[in-house]
Every structure is written in structure tokens, then in C-alpha cells.
mmCIF file of C-alpha atoms in Angstrom:
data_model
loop_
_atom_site.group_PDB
_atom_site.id
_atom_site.type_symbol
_atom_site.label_atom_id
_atom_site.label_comp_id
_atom_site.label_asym_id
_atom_site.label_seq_id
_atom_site.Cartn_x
_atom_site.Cartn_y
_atom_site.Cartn_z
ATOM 1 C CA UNK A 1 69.763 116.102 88.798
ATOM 2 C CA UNK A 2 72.696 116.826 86.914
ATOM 3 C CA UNK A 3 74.373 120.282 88.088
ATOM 4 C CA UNK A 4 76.395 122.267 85.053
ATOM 5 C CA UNK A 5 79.775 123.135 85.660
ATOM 6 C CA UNK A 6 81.937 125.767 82.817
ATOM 7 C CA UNK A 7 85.622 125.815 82.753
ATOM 8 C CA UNK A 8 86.286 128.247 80.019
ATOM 9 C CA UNK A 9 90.174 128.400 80.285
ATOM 10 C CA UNK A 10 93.296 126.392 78.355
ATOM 11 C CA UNK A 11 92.662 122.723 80.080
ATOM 12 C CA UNK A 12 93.090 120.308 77.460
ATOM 13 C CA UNK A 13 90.517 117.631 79.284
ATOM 14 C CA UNK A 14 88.357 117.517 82.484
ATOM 15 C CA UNK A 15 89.586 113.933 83.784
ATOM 16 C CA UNK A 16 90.482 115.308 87.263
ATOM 17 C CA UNK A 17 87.605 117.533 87.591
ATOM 18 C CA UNK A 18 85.608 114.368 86.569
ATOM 19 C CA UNK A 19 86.800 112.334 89.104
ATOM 20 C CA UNK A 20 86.204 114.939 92.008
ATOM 21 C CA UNK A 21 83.228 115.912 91.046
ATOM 22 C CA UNK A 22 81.484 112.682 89.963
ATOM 23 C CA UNK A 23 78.693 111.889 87.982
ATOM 24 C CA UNK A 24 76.595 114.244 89.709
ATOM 25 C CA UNK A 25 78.153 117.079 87.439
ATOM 26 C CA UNK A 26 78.073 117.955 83.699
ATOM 27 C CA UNK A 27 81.253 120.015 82.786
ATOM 28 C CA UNK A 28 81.498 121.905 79.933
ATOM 29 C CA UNK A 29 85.162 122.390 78.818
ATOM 30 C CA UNK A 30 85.804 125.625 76.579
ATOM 31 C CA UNK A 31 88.300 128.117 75.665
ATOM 32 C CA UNK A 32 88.557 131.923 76.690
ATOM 33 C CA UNK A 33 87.671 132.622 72.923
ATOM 34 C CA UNK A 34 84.866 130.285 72.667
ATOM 35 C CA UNK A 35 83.536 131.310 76.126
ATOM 36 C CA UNK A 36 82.807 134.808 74.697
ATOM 37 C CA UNK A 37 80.504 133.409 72.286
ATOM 38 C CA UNK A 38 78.707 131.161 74.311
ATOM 39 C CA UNK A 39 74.928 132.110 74.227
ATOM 40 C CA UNK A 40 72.957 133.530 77.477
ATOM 41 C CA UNK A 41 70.256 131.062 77.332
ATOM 42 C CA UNK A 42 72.845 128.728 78.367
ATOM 43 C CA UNK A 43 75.076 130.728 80.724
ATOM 44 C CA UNK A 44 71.675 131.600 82.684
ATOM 45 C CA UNK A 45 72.069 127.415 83.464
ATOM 46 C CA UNK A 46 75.423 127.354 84.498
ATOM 47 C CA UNK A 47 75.296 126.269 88.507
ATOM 48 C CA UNK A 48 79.209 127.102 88.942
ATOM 49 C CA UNK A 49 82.324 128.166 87.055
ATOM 50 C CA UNK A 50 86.002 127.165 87.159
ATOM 51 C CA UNK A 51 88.537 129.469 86.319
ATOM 52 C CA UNK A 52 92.038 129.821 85.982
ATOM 53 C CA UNK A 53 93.609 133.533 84.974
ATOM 54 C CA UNK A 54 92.658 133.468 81.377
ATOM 55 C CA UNK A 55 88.746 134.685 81.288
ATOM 56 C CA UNK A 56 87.644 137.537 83.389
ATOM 57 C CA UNK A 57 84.303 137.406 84.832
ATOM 58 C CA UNK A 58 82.939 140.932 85.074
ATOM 59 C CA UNK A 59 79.894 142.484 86.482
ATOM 60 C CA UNK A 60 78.227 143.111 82.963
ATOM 61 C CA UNK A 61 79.215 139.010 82.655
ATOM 62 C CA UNK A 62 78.492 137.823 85.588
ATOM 63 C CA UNK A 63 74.898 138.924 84.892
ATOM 64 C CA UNK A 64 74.287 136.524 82.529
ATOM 65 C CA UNK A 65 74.850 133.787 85.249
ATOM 66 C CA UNK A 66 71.439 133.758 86.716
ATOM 67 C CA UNK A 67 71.615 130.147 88.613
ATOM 68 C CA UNK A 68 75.243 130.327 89.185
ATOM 69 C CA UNK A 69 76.235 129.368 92.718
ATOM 70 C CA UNK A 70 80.248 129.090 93.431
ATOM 71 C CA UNK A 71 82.920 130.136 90.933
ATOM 72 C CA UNK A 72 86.256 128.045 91.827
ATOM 73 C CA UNK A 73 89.327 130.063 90.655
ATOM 74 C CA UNK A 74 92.535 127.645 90.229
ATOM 75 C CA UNK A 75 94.903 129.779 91.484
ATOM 76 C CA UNK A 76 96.169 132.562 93.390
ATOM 77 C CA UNK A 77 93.992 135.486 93.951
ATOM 78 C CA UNK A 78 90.344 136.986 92.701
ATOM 79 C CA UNK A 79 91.312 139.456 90.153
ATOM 80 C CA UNK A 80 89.500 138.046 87.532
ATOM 81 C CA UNK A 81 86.365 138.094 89.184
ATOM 82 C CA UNK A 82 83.994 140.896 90.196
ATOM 83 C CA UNK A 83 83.806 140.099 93.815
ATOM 84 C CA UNK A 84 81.233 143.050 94.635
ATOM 85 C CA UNK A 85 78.633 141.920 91.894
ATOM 86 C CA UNK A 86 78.780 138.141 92.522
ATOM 87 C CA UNK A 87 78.502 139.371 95.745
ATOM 88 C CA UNK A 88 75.022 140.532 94.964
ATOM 89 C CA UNK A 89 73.910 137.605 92.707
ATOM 90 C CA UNK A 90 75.015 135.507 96.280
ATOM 91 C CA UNK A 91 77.769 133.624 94.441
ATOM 92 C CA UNK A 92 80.222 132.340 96.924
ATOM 93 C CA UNK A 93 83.536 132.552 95.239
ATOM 94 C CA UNK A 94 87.117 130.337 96.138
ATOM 95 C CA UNK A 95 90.469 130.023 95.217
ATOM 96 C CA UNK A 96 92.643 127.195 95.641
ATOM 97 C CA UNK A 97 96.158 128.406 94.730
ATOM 98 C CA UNK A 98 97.605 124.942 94.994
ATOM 99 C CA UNK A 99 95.291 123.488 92.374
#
């Protein structure tokens, strides 16, 4: 089983998240403006999301992430995420300011 990773931010290539993750993982490598028109059937698939500080992942979007599990943010702080509603969808969410 292959779990589905999204990094919608301004990373030019996944070759470090590759190599962490391993072949375990599908990663799916967009940009803040083609995140927004990404279609629900497939954010409802998305098991986690890594985010810098370019895409903010609000309660009304955090909805459509109906298997998500973890959401990773690469850097300092959680202001682009709605901590209260993925609290409620049981997402755990990190940071890892020294990414």
C-alpha cells in the first residue's frame, strides 16, 4: 500500500522527501496556485500534507481531507493551519522549524 503525500508549496523537486520517506509513499508536488484547483475526489485520498508558509489550510479546506492523518509544516509555527478543526478530523499536526 502506497500512502499519498501533498506538498503544495514552492519546492522545485521532492528528492529529500523521497529519500526519507521511501517507496512506501507517493508524493504529489504542486504549487499554492495549483493546489487551489486540485479536485476533492482526490484531496479526500490524501493520507498527509507538507507545508511550508505559502498555502493555508483552513477549516472549510481541511474538510475536504477526509483520510488525512498528519500535516508536517516545514517551519516555524502553525499559523497556517486550523489547529481546532484538524483537531476534530484527528489529524495530528508537526512542525519542524529546522527543516
Amino acid at each position: 500500500m502506497k500512502y499519498n503525500i501533498l506538498i503544495p508549496d514552492l519546492l522545485t523537486d521532492t528528492l529529500v522527501e523521497k529519500k526519507v520517506l521511501g517507496k512506501n509513499y507517493k508524493i504529489t508536488l504542486t504549487n499554492p496556485k495549483t493546489f487551489k484547483k486540485l479536485k476533492d475526489n482526490y484531496l479526500k485520498k490524501v493520507d498527509g500534507i507538507m507545508i511550508g508558509h505559502h498555502v493555508r489550510l483552513d477549516k472549510n479546506i481541511l474538510k475536504k481531507f477526509q483520510n488525512c492523518k498528519i500535516i508536517v509544516r516545514y517551519g516555524v509555527g502553525f499559523d497556517s493551519v486550523d489547529i481546532e478543526q484538524a483537531s476534530i478530523q484527528n489529524i495530528k499536526v508537526f512542525n519542524i522549524p529546522d527543516y
